[in-house]
Amino acid sequence: MSSAEHPRKAFGWAARDASGVLSPFNFSRRATGEKDVAFKVLYCGICHSDLHMVKNEWGHTVYPVVPGHEIVGEVTEVGSNVTKFKVGDRVGVGCMVGSCHSCDNCANNVENYCPKMILTYGSKYHDGTMTYGGYSDTMVVEEHFIVRIPDNLPLDAAAPLLCAGITVFSPLRYYGLDRPGAHVGVVGLGGLGHVAVKFAKAMGAKVTVISTSPNKKNEAIESLGADAFLISRNQDELEGAMGTMDGIIDTVSAHHPLLPLIGLLKSHGKLVLVGAPEKPLELPVFPLLLGRKLVGGSCIGGMKETQEMVDFAAKHNITADIEVIPIDYVNTAMGRLLKADVKYRFVIDIANTMKASS
Amino acid sequence: MAKSPEGEHPHKAFGWAARDPSGALSPFHFSRRENGDEDVTVKILYCGVCHSDLHTAKNEWGFTNYPVVPGHEIVGVATKVGNNVEKFKVGDKVGVGVLVGSCKRCEPCQQDLENYCPKVTLTYNSIGQDGTKTYGGYSDMIVVDQRYVLRFPDNLPLDAGAPLLCAGITVYSPMKYYGMTEAGKHLGVAGLGGLGHVAVKIGKAFGLKVTVISSSSKKESEAINKLGADSFLVTSDPAKMKAAMGTMDFIIDTISAVHPLLPLLSLLKMNGKLVTVGLPDKPLELPIFPLVVGRKLVGGSDIGGMKETQEMLDFCAKHNIAADIELIRMEDINTAMERLAKSDVRYRFVIDVGNSLSQ
């Protein structure tokens, strides 16, 4: 029985079935182990993955599920072997809370590719119990999976960096799109896309946003700093930009054609998918070959890189553009998120609005 | 008024051409240009039969301009060199591959990547700088700008070395570009035909562990005993495929028919790379989850530039790598094409042009 699993009472909001509707949920957290950090959750970003999971769209949700993997808070207790953090520190947790620590991927700081990686919610922890995420009042996490949030970053707007941020930062680096003067395209201007624009600009790239919504053009350019904006359904605009981009970060998780995007790449260009459409996409082979182009994927980032990303964001004053909401607005927010009606990430004000029922 | 192929240029030439999408080849009289200052005239001795020749002869890609003289794995002897030619002299053994021209000015050309020049001229079925059609190596002679002529190493057999000019560079180039040259890494080669068998040999020369991935087991013992592959995986054996999941650093996919990518992607380790060098005539289905969750990639590659092609030939000469071939006479080309369509060749036909092409 979930509420009696662990010694520390916890409270959050959970979805109990595939309707995805969230409601108050009493559960428990483990005692702070030697290597653990316990913290009071202050804010938690709403990632589109949370929506997919609460509605069981990927088919592996175990209910009840407490989502949330863009979590920031303040340390309340540290285990006896914890060296990097102390009580009062501002910290964050992203998509992972555990890994095997012994495979090649763990040794190379890419715990996100560890075959035994444990997700912040909906996963089985080392002790066999289910992990519950950040739509809750407290977290207890192994030190290795905690990042420090620099003082100059506002906690609420920094929360989405923990998933959206690292998800776009990692491939910009891995695929070599982080060099000044590179021309980077960003497909989709949502939670991931808007942060990708900010990071790519800070890395010195020229950035073109590729979107289906003409009404996002002004903001993309005036507010986010994009250099250009292409409507993907406008053939003329697409044709004018063919063969001009070194790389494209494609954040769209709906089914969409790859051919026009491959056409936008220069030769040796790279199309990187960070959204994950459920069904396979069509891959035209000729254009890939004739320009020595590639289509690759990327999935969050390791802990070392996540800390680097947060520090980079702090140095360049990059945070997400957010709409802060009280926890009881969460179901409405999910409904709006489904229609992409948010500029550009909801963040739940946990500390001020999540009160345990008596 | 357009000149006939025979009257276009001053030097009579003879070859075999396909005239319609039946793909049937037959004798064809045409002409070659005067040997210019930059040119090398090559008397053709051997020409490999590439699967692209078959696709083009039958207009399977939809852009064949008939009549077409295929052939882009050409080996011969220089019989004339232009005034500005210093790299070659009469009597030299030379090769000509998939390209015979490019703009020479764009970024790819300046980076020795003429194969990615937007104005590249292919050895056949292309329009040359002078506006006339190019005809390939199923013919007695060819005139080529020295930049696109390769020096053929002395210790490589002329006949078995011919397929390196397309098949060889097609697999060598992506191995270098995608970083598949670190000894001890594990390379999968999907498809064991003209491209695949050369990929196995070059992969072994780089010190890689090589697994051949095939739809049937009939080539297994040859792959291991003759070509030197370390192991052989049959895609229709679910238990073996499962055991091989997540074991390969790279895969060179040489399969030119439409085929599922998911089983191949599953064979890759995290951060693994699948490079497709085959040209199916329809798009492939690309499952996205495995790419994202494993940070894997699917890349393409298209032959190589001239500098790299020479490097590849010299590398093969150093490691005694040549293709496994079946030498045929020109008049047997149609039968060979039919057998090629059924993959019934170990592993490349090569036309003995010098000894069998007669008017």
XYZ file of C-alpha atoms in Angstrom:
717
model
C 0.000 0.000 0.000
C 1.644 3.188 -1.207
C 1.031 5.409 1.800
C 2.698 2.982 4.186
C 5.735 2.141 2.036
C 8.151 4.630 3.581
C 8.585 6.378 6.908
C 8.183 9.986 5.778
C 4.685 11.278 4.972
C 4.386 12.990 1.629
C 1.604 14.703 -0.241
C 1.135 15.338 -3.918
C -1.278 15.157 -6.822
C -1.579 11.958 -8.824
C -3.452 10.627 -11.835
C -5.253 7.397 -11.056
C -6.357 6.285 -14.508
C -6.000 7.001 -18.191
C -8.366 9.960 -18.043
C -5.236 11.697 -16.800
C -7.160 13.722 -14.227
C -4.955 14.636 -11.249
C -6.165 14.867 -7.661
C -4.747 14.971 -4.114
C -2.742 11.914 -3.136
C -1.150 10.895 0.159
C 1.974 8.801 -0.106
C 5.380 8.475 1.533
C 9.053 9.139 0.908
C 12.012 7.053 2.108
C 14.160 8.178 5.025
C 17.187 10.231 4.010
C 19.909 7.677 3.289
C 23.667 8.310 3.539
C 23.940 9.573 0.018
C 20.515 11.194 -0.131
C 19.400 14.801 -0.158
C 15.901 15.646 1.041
C 14.363 18.892 -0.115
C 11.173 20.894 0.107
C 9.747 21.300 -3.374
C 9.155 24.959 -4.272
C 8.260 24.746 -7.991
C 7.718 22.062 -10.596
C 7.473 22.578 -14.361
C 4.819 20.801 -16.405
C 6.493 18.891 -19.196
C 4.515 17.467 -22.130
C 5.833 14.054 -21.042
C 3.779 14.469 -17.855
C 0.670 14.721 -20.023
C 1.644 11.670 -22.121
C 2.271 9.664 -18.929
C -0.881 10.571 -17.005
C -2.971 9.535 -20.021
C -0.908 6.371 -20.570
C -0.168 7.431 -24.151
C 3.066 5.437 -24.178
C 1.393 2.381 -22.766
C 3.571 1.784 -19.715
C 2.058 3.995 -17.010
C 1.527 2.349 -13.613
C -1.198 4.134 -11.667
C -1.314 6.054 -9.428
C 1.321 8.282 -11.019
C 2.678 11.516 -9.515
C 4.288 13.305 -12.481
C 6.856 16.114 -12.502
C 10.513 16.084 -13.474
C 11.396 19.779 -13.583
C 11.687 20.165 -9.832
C 13.364 22.934 -7.833
C 13.479 23.408 -4.086
C 15.431 24.004 -0.915
C 17.471 21.360 0.898
C 16.068 20.341 4.285
C 18.309 17.371 5.181
C 21.452 15.720 3.849
C 22.740 12.177 4.421
C 25.977 11.493 6.281
C 28.002 10.877 3.099
C 26.722 13.856 1.168
C 29.505 16.297 0.327
C 28.161 18.600 -2.374
C 25.072 20.043 -0.686
C 23.975 21.442 2.650
C 20.695 22.477 4.246
C 19.294 25.627 2.636
C 20.907 25.081 -0.776
C 18.828 25.784 -3.891
C 18.697 22.570 -5.883
C 16.960 20.923 -8.790
C 16.112 17.440 -10.010
C 15.318 16.509 -13.573
C 14.219 13.318 -15.282
C 16.425 10.759 -13.496
C 16.925 9.753 -9.886
C 19.040 6.634 -10.284
C 21.307 4.540 -12.517
C 23.601 1.518 -12.178
C 26.857 3.481 -11.636
C 28.850 0.615 -13.124
C 28.247 0.531 -16.890
C 30.219 2.404 -19.571
C 27.490 4.998 -19.962
C 27.467 5.796 -16.226
C 31.275 5.941 -16.208
C 31.168 8.394 -19.115
C 28.687 10.757 -17.448
C 25.814 9.765 -19.712
C 23.646 8.142 -17.070
C 20.657 8.989 -19.263
C 21.733 6.169 -21.571
C 22.292 3.643 -18.777
C 20.099 0.592 -19.466
C 19.128 0.603 -15.767
C 18.401 4.300 -15.537
C 15.590 5.148 -13.078
C 13.146 7.889 -13.992
C 11.995 10.469 -11.469
C 8.472 9.160 -11.690
C 6.764 6.032 -12.904
C 9.862 3.891 -12.492
C 10.959 1.176 -10.102
C 13.622 2.342 -7.665
C 16.545 0.228 -6.332
C 14.374 -0.768 -3.357
C 11.575 -2.040 -5.619
C 9.185 0.814 -4.837
C 7.622 3.152 -7.398
C 9.153 6.591 -7.895
C 6.900 9.625 -7.508
C 7.725 12.954 -9.101
C 7.676 16.649 -8.358
C 3.971 17.468 -8.197
C 4.542 16.898 -4.474
C 5.758 18.632 -1.341
C 9.069 16.832 -0.759
C 11.675 14.849 -2.642
C 14.414 12.506 -1.419
C 17.043 11.962 -4.105
C 20.526 10.499 -4.305
C 23.111 13.324 -4.309
C 24.448 12.301 -7.718
C 21.172 13.258 -9.406
C 20.814 16.700 -7.830
C 21.989 19.906 -9.508
C 22.766 23.190 -7.836
C 20.719 26.166 -9.054
C 22.969 29.254 -9.197
C 21.828 32.202 -7.099
C 21.129 34.517 -9.999
C 18.516 32.254 -11.581
C 14.911 32.718 -10.410
C 13.784 29.303 -9.191
C 10.398 29.244 -10.915
C 11.712 30.124 -14.372
C 14.717 27.831 -13.905
C 12.605 24.739 -13.228
C 11.911 23.910 -16.904
C 15.633 23.877 -17.617
C 15.805 20.545 -15.813
C 14.080 18.743 -18.635
C 13.400 21.131 -21.522
C 16.744 22.857 -21.033
C 18.987 19.797 -21.005
C 16.922 18.141 -23.744
C 17.944 20.827 -26.230
C 21.350 21.795 -24.774
C 22.775 18.275 -25.004
C 22.236 17.745 -28.751
C 23.401 21.281 -29.593
C 26.732 20.210 -28.100
C 26.830 16.551 -29.186
C 25.999 17.263 -32.810
C 28.412 20.185 -32.992
C 25.779 22.881 -33.476
C 27.192 25.014 -30.679
C 29.778 26.869 -32.725
C 29.464 30.606 -33.352
C 28.125 31.344 -36.815
C 26.341 28.012 -37.231
C 22.851 28.315 -38.696
C 20.484 26.331 -36.511
C 16.817 25.712 -37.240
C 14.352 25.039 -34.412
C 11.149 23.247 -35.333
C 8.257 23.882 -32.982
C 8.061 26.807 -30.602
C 6.842 25.291 -27.346
C 8.532 24.408 -24.083
C 11.550 22.806 -25.788
C 11.669 25.053 -28.824
C 11.727 28.404 -27.046
C 14.590 27.304 -24.789
C 16.456 25.936 -27.825
C 16.267 29.374 -29.455
C 17.717 31.038 -26.349
C 20.553 28.515 -25.945
C 21.480 28.503 -29.625
C 21.594 32.314 -29.681
C 23.800 32.314 -26.574
C 26.129 29.859 -28.305
C 26.533 32.323 -31.180
C 24.308 30.639 -33.734
C 22.021 32.254 -36.250
C 18.587 30.816 -35.428
C 15.593 30.252 -37.674
C 12.335 29.108 -36.095
C 10.246 26.746 -38.210
C 6.631 26.669 -37.127
C 3.096 26.020 -38.315
C 1.755 29.051 -36.383
C 2.222 32.453 -38.049
C 1.075 34.171 -34.862
C 4.275 33.173 -33.045
C 6.463 35.101 -35.496
C 6.682 38.424 -33.696
C 7.468 36.890 -30.371
C 10.032 34.545 -31.816
C 11.936 37.462 -33.256
C 11.272 40.325 -30.794
C 11.095 38.409 -27.573
C 13.173 35.270 -28.009
C 15.795 36.732 -30.316
C 15.384 34.392 -33.306
C 16.907 35.751 -36.522
C 14.252 34.411 -38.864
C 10.912 32.622 -38.886
C 9.611 30.170 -41.486
C 6.057 28.940 -41.789
C 6.512 25.255 -42.529
C 3.354 25.063 -44.635
C 4.521 27.888 -46.897
C 6.273 26.270 -49.860
C 7.874 29.501 -51.057
C 9.388 30.259 -47.683
C 10.718 26.726 -47.373
C 12.184 26.764 -50.848
C 13.941 30.036 -50.191
C 15.665 28.488 -47.179
C 16.694 25.168 -48.737
C 20.239 24.087 -48.135
C 20.944 26.873 -45.608
C 21.061 25.203 -42.193
C 23.908 23.412 -40.454
C 21.518 21.707 -38.102
C 17.914 21.531 -37.016
C 16.576 20.735 -33.556
C 13.145 19.226 -34.145
C 11.010 19.422 -31.011
C 7.732 18.353 -32.607
C 6.283 15.151 -31.218
C 3.347 14.925 -33.592
C 3.678 13.004 -36.846
C 5.241 15.253 -39.489
C 7.197 15.002 -42.769
C 10.985 14.889 -42.604
C 11.638 15.548 -46.286
C 11.219 19.347 -46.166
C 13.422 19.522 -43.050
C 16.150 17.442 -44.688
C 15.906 19.827 -47.639
C 16.562 22.825 -45.380
C 19.923 21.339 -44.330
C 23.184 22.210 -46.030
C 25.201 19.215 -47.090
C 26.652 17.433 -44.044
C 23.764 18.932 -42.093
C 22.135 17.255 -39.104
C 18.474 16.871 -38.244
C 18.115 16.090 -34.538
C 14.849 14.804 -33.156
C 14.119 15.430 -29.499
C 10.362 15.025 -29.723
C 9.328 11.412 -30.114
C 6.417 10.803 -32.456
C 4.786 7.499 -31.645
C 4.617 6.133 -35.148
C 7.587 5.838 -37.504
C 8.254 8.728 -39.862
C 9.046 8.426 -43.540
C 12.757 8.711 -44.260
C 13.554 9.644 -47.848
C 16.955 8.107 -48.512
C 18.145 9.936 -51.646
C 18.351 13.392 -50.035
C 20.152 11.923 -47.029
C 22.764 10.313 -49.223
C 23.243 13.000 -51.800
C 24.117 15.554 -49.138
C 25.724 13.242 -46.569
C 23.106 14.373 -44.070
C 22.000 12.605 -40.945
C 18.950 12.192 -38.755
C 19.756 11.578 -35.111
C 18.003 11.509 -31.775
C 18.812 12.736 -28.313
C 17.339 12.150 -24.885
C 17.936 14.610 -22.026
C 21.564 14.557 -20.856
C 23.833 13.178 -18.153
C 24.168 14.762 -14.718
C 27.508 16.438 -15.441
C 26.112 18.030 -18.580
C 22.879 19.012 -16.809
C 24.904 20.969 -14.240
C 26.940 22.516 -17.090
C 23.730 23.513 -18.795
C 22.335 25.166 -15.655
C 25.616 27.033 -15.132
C 25.626 28.117 -18.796
C 22.050 29.347 -18.389
C 23.027 31.290 -15.278
C 25.987 32.870 -17.061
C 23.815 33.986 -19.973
C 20.694 34.779 -17.888
C 18.624 32.191 -19.676
C 15.440 30.911 -18.123
C 12.182 29.623 -19.520
C 9.220 31.856 -20.291
C 6.614 30.561 -17.862
C 3.072 30.844 -16.584
C 3.006 30.135 -12.825
C -0.108 28.313 -11.660
C -1.566 27.028 -8.398
C -1.791 23.240 -8.069
C -5.572 23.208 -8.357
C -5.275 24.682 -11.842
C -3.227 21.672 -12.983
C -6.011 19.832 -14.828
C -6.993 22.967 -16.701
C -3.328 23.554 -17.484
C -3.040 20.031 -18.899
C -6.058 20.741 -21.113
C -4.414 23.935 -22.380
C -1.073 22.194 -22.858
C -2.771 19.676 -25.110
C -3.723 22.580 -27.368
C -0.251 24.143 -27.035
C -1.947 27.100 -25.351
C 0.897 28.272 -23.167
C 3.829 30.667 -23.583
C 5.808 28.443 -23.114
C 5.827 26.298 -19.928
C 3.422 26.032 -16.975
C 5.202 25.943 -13.613
C 3.319 24.851 -10.518
C 3.848 27.023 -7.435
C 4.051 24.010 -5.146
C 5.222 25.623 -1.920
C 2.499 28.241 -1.838
C -0.440 26.254 -3.153
C -0.005 22.584 -2.372
C -1.470 21.918 1.034
C -1.865 18.425 2.388
C -5.432 17.533 3.219
C -5.805 16.772 6.882
C 19.485 20.693 -84.497
C 20.784 18.204 -81.936
C 23.674 16.158 -83.219
C 23.487 12.400 -83.115
C 25.655 10.674 -80.484
C 28.021 9.658 -83.269
C 28.404 13.102 -84.672
C 28.658 15.086 -81.421
C 32.389 14.790 -80.944
C 35.445 14.206 -83.117
C 36.527 10.766 -81.844
C 34.515 7.703 -82.743
C 33.627 5.526 -79.772
C 31.840 2.240 -79.363
C 30.001 0.750 -76.415
C 26.828 -0.923 -75.285
C 23.783 1.142 -74.359
C 20.270 0.677 -73.016
C 17.678 2.417 -75.162
C 14.502 1.989 -73.089
C 13.286 0.881 -69.643
C 13.530 -2.783 -70.571
C 17.153 -2.116 -69.672
C 18.379 -4.405 -72.457
C 21.840 -3.338 -73.624
C 23.094 -3.583 -77.198
C 25.891 -2.211 -79.398
C 25.973 1.565 -79.707
C 28.120 3.911 -81.754
C 28.849 7.327 -80.278
C 31.760 9.740 -79.949
C 34.158 11.257 -77.421
C 35.487 14.815 -77.215
C 38.925 15.934 -78.314
C 41.538 15.466 -75.589
C 41.826 18.958 -74.067
C 44.734 20.467 -72.099
C 43.385 19.080 -68.807
C 42.253 15.753 -70.194
C 43.423 12.161 -70.127
C 42.202 9.730 -72.774
C 41.751 6.236 -71.368
C 41.582 3.001 -73.328
C 39.196 0.986 -71.171
C 40.318 -2.496 -70.135
C 37.777 -3.401 -67.457
C 34.515 -2.014 -66.126
C 32.646 -3.214 -63.039
C 28.880 -3.727 -63.163
C 27.387 -1.677 -60.307
C 23.768 -2.109 -59.193
C 23.313 1.590 -60.079
C 23.963 0.598 -63.707
C 20.963 -1.714 -63.521
C 18.745 0.886 -61.787
C 19.673 3.450 -64.451
C 19.341 1.116 -67.443
C 15.775 0.334 -66.341
C 14.952 3.927 -65.325
C 14.093 2.743 -61.802
C 15.005 6.109 -60.325
C 13.022 7.969 -62.941
C 15.704 10.200 -64.427
C 17.352 8.125 -67.141
C 18.004 9.951 -70.397
C 18.160 7.259 -73.110
C 20.280 6.016 -74.748
C 22.455 5.385 -71.702
C 25.911 3.772 -71.650
C 26.400 2.721 -68.009
C 29.600 1.916 -66.187
C 31.450 3.869 -63.487
C 34.033 1.382 -62.213
C 36.489 1.894 -65.059
C 40.096 0.755 -65.247
C 42.336 1.304 -68.241
C 45.490 2.739 -69.702
C 46.191 6.378 -70.511
C 46.706 6.739 -74.244
C 46.914 10.528 -74.451
C 47.441 13.314 -71.910
C 46.733 17.028 -72.329
C 49.368 19.790 -72.150
C 48.530 20.691 -68.559
C 48.517 17.150 -67.289
C 51.443 16.380 -64.991
C 50.083 13.594 -62.807
C 49.747 11.062 -65.618
C 51.653 9.962 -68.673
C 50.856 7.718 -71.587
C 50.918 4.100 -70.517
C 49.905 4.725 -66.898
C 47.271 2.465 -65.376
C 44.355 4.663 -64.366
C 40.846 4.492 -62.982
C 37.688 6.526 -63.413
C 34.852 6.290 -60.924
C 31.442 7.839 -60.507
C 32.280 11.470 -61.351
C 33.916 13.134 -64.319
C 33.295 16.775 -63.501
C 32.306 19.420 -60.955
C 32.273 23.204 -60.729
C 35.695 23.323 -58.983
C 34.734 26.596 -57.251
C 32.134 25.864 -54.596
C 32.874 25.031 -50.978
C 32.551 21.249 -51.381
C 34.860 21.329 -54.448
C 37.403 23.363 -52.532
C 37.256 20.888 -49.666
C 37.969 17.883 -51.923
C 34.313 16.877 -51.700
C 33.497 17.132 -55.413
C 30.888 14.425 -54.919
C 28.775 16.947 -52.989
C 29.137 19.721 -55.576
C 25.642 20.833 -56.642
C 26.911 20.888 -60.248
C 28.598 17.493 -60.201
C 28.855 15.666 -63.546
C 28.392 11.931 -63.278
C 30.286 9.513 -65.478
C 27.129 8.544 -67.291
C 23.587 9.851 -67.746
C 24.707 13.366 -66.852
C 25.186 16.586 -68.784
C 28.845 17.621 -68.986
C 30.291 21.106 -68.773
C 30.031 21.350 -72.571
C 26.314 20.589 -72.544
C 26.638 17.102 -74.018
C 25.561 13.843 -72.414
C 28.123 11.698 -70.608
C 28.570 8.041 -71.526
C 30.124 5.523 -69.144
C 32.567 2.668 -69.097
C 30.747 -0.066 -71.008
C 32.755 1.330 -73.916
C 36.172 1.284 -75.529
C 37.505 4.651 -74.428
C 36.737 7.710 -72.321
C 38.172 11.249 -72.110
C 38.271 12.680 -68.595
C 39.602 15.834 -66.889
C 42.722 14.803 -64.937
C 41.167 15.915 -61.644
C 38.716 13.029 -61.887
C 41.218 10.364 -62.946
C 42.765 8.069 -60.351
C 46.246 6.584 -60.349
C 45.773 2.832 -60.231
C 48.253 1.238 -57.780
C 50.677 -1.279 -59.302
C 49.944 -4.152 -57.000
C 46.180 -4.074 -57.415
C 44.815 -6.437 -60.080
C 43.158 -4.359 -62.790
C 40.035 -6.484 -63.055
C 39.391 -7.121 -59.363
C 40.379 -3.566 -58.510
C 37.786 -1.976 -60.806
C 34.840 -2.277 -58.372
C 36.760 -0.263 -55.786
C 36.055 2.822 -57.887
C 32.443 2.851 -56.811
C 31.816 0.069 -54.286
C 35.128 0.667 -52.550
C 34.844 4.422 -52.052
C 31.133 4.132 -51.235
C 31.920 2.171 -48.075
C 35.365 3.622 -47.265
C 34.170 7.238 -47.162
C 31.458 6.804 -44.496
C 33.740 4.596 -42.440
C 36.130 7.526 -42.190
C 33.508 10.258 -41.851
C 31.430 8.537 -39.192
C 34.492 7.456 -37.214
C 34.388 3.719 -37.847
C 38.133 3.295 -37.957
C 38.921 2.662 -34.291
C 40.369 -0.821 -33.952
C 38.317 -3.097 -31.738
C 34.960 -1.462 -32.427
C 32.139 -3.592 -33.794
C 30.839 -2.981 -37.330
C 27.737 -4.587 -38.765
C 27.488 -4.865 -42.561
C 23.911 -5.253 -43.753
C 23.697 -6.920 -47.150
C 26.491 -8.997 -48.651
C 26.725 -7.930 -52.280
C 29.134 -5.741 -54.186
C 29.218 -3.042 -51.494
C 28.866 -5.323 -48.518
C 31.705 -7.699 -49.294
C 34.140 -4.821 -49.817
C 32.925 -3.249 -46.548
C 33.822 -6.472 -44.730
C 37.342 -6.461 -46.142
C 37.960 -2.773 -45.455
C 36.412 -3.082 -41.983
C 38.773 -5.924 -41.115
C 41.719 -3.879 -42.439
C 40.727 -1.105 -39.980
C 40.928 -3.639 -37.170
C 37.196 -3.770 -36.555
C 35.200 -6.774 -35.441
C 32.801 -7.351 -38.355
C 29.395 -9.021 -38.324
C 27.561 -9.600 -41.592
C 23.786 -9.077 -41.307
C 21.839 -10.914 -43.966
C 18.351 -12.141 -44.729
C 19.544 -15.661 -45.500
C 22.196 -18.003 -44.205
C 23.464 -19.179 -47.559
C 26.399 -16.770 -47.616
C 27.441 -17.562 -44.051
C 30.408 -19.833 -44.525
C 31.877 -17.670 -47.279
C 31.473 -14.553 -45.211
C 33.465 -16.095 -42.401
C 35.963 -18.335 -44.153
C 36.633 -16.376 -47.297
C 35.913 -12.728 -46.509
C 37.118 -12.802 -42.930
C 33.947 -11.673 -41.160
C 33.929 -12.498 -37.443
C 30.292 -13.470 -37.327
C 27.111 -13.730 -39.357
C 23.606 -12.762 -38.264
C 20.471 -13.871 -40.080
C 17.702 -11.286 -39.617
C 14.965 -13.928 -39.706
C 16.397 -15.711 -36.637
C 14.664 -13.947 -33.708
C 16.761 -15.568 -30.970
C 20.057 -14.591 -32.576
C 18.807 -11.079 -33.358
C 17.759 -10.641 -29.732
C 21.135 -11.841 -28.483
C 22.864 -9.344 -30.767
C 20.801 -6.346 -29.623
C 22.841 -3.367 -28.501
C 26.181 -4.873 -29.553
C 27.260 -2.871 -32.585
C 28.968 0.519 -32.694
C 28.143 1.051 -36.361
C 26.233 -0.471 -39.210
C 26.888 0.088 -42.911
C 23.581 -0.620 -44.606
C 24.178 -1.571 -48.235
C 20.708 -2.935 -48.926
C 19.171 -1.232 -51.947
C 15.655 -2.587 -51.589
C 13.131 -1.132 -49.154
C 13.678 -2.835 -45.797
C 12.818 -2.309 -42.116
C 15.225 -0.151 -40.128
C 13.963 -1.028 -36.649
C 15.751 -4.395 -36.386
C 18.996 -2.763 -37.510
C 18.629 0.147 -35.071
C 18.104 -2.351 -32.239
C 21.440 -3.958 -33.021
C 23.243 -0.677 -32.330
C 24.688 0.208 -28.936
C 23.736 3.557 -27.398
C 25.161 6.392 -29.538
C 25.412 3.909 -32.407
C 25.421 4.994 -36.030
C 23.644 3.446 -38.977
C 24.899 4.673 -42.332
C 22.866 3.944 -45.378
C 24.708 3.719 -48.691
C 22.098 1.759 -50.636
C 19.505 3.701 -52.620
C 16.036 2.182 -52.285
C 13.573 3.722 -54.730
C 11.029 4.495 -51.991
C 11.403 6.098 -48.553
C 12.142 3.893 -45.540
C 10.185 3.821 -42.314
C 12.149 5.445 -39.507
C 11.047 4.636 -35.939
C 11.929 7.627 -33.772
C 11.880 6.255 -30.225
C 15.017 4.130 -30.640
C 16.871 7.136 -32.090
C 15.891 9.402 -29.220
C 16.225 6.938 -26.367
C 19.589 5.641 -27.545
C 20.966 8.848 -29.121
C 21.407 6.888 -32.328
C 21.634 8.305 -35.792
C 20.921 7.363 -39.386
C 23.190 9.056 -41.866
C 23.724 8.907 -45.574
C 26.878 8.899 -47.638
C 27.485 9.199 -51.337
C 30.751 7.886 -52.799
C 33.644 10.212 -51.933
C 35.732 13.062 -53.289
C 38.669 12.504 -55.617
C 41.337 12.895 -52.931
C 39.619 10.355 -50.713
C 39.055 7.967 -53.617
C 42.804 7.965 -54.302
C 43.436 7.467 -50.583
C 41.058 4.506 -50.616
C 42.806 2.909 -53.607
C 46.192 3.299 -51.938
C 44.786 1.883 -48.681
C 43.402 -1.137 -50.525
C 46.698 -1.630 -52.340
C 48.524 -1.545 -48.999
C 46.185 -4.129 -47.491
C 45.814 -6.231 -50.660
C 42.103 -5.593 -50.848
C 40.312 -6.136 -54.136
C 36.768 -7.216 -54.978
C 35.695 -10.806 -55.497
C 34.593 -10.799 -59.100
C 33.138 -12.806 -61.935
C 34.721 -11.697 -65.181
C 32.298 -11.585 -68.111
C 32.392 -10.769 -71.801
C 30.578 -7.700 -73.073
C 28.026 -9.754 -74.975
C 26.968 -11.489 -71.743
C 26.000 -8.237 -70.044
C 22.239 -8.746 -70.293
C 22.410 -12.157 -68.665
C 24.670 -10.678 -65.992
C 22.135 -7.890 -65.344
C 19.366 -10.466 -64.869
C 21.514 -12.393 -62.423
C 22.443 -9.169 -60.632
C 18.746 -8.376 -60.163
C 18.507 -11.682 -58.265
C 21.784 -11.025 -56.395
C 23.205 -14.079 -58.110
C 26.851 -13.057 -58.179
C 29.816 -13.443 -55.842
C 30.095 -10.377 -55.604
C 30.637 -8.105 -58.603
C 30.541 -8.737 -62.341
C 33.417 -7.091 -64.188
C 33.295 -6.712 -67.960
C 36.503 -7.692 -69.723
C 36.124 -4.726 -72.044
C 39.634 -4.877 -73.490
C 39.248 -8.453 -74.671
C 35.590 -8.694 -75.566
C 34.215 -5.374 -76.749
C 34.351 -5.519 -80.512
C 32.322 -3.779 -83.151
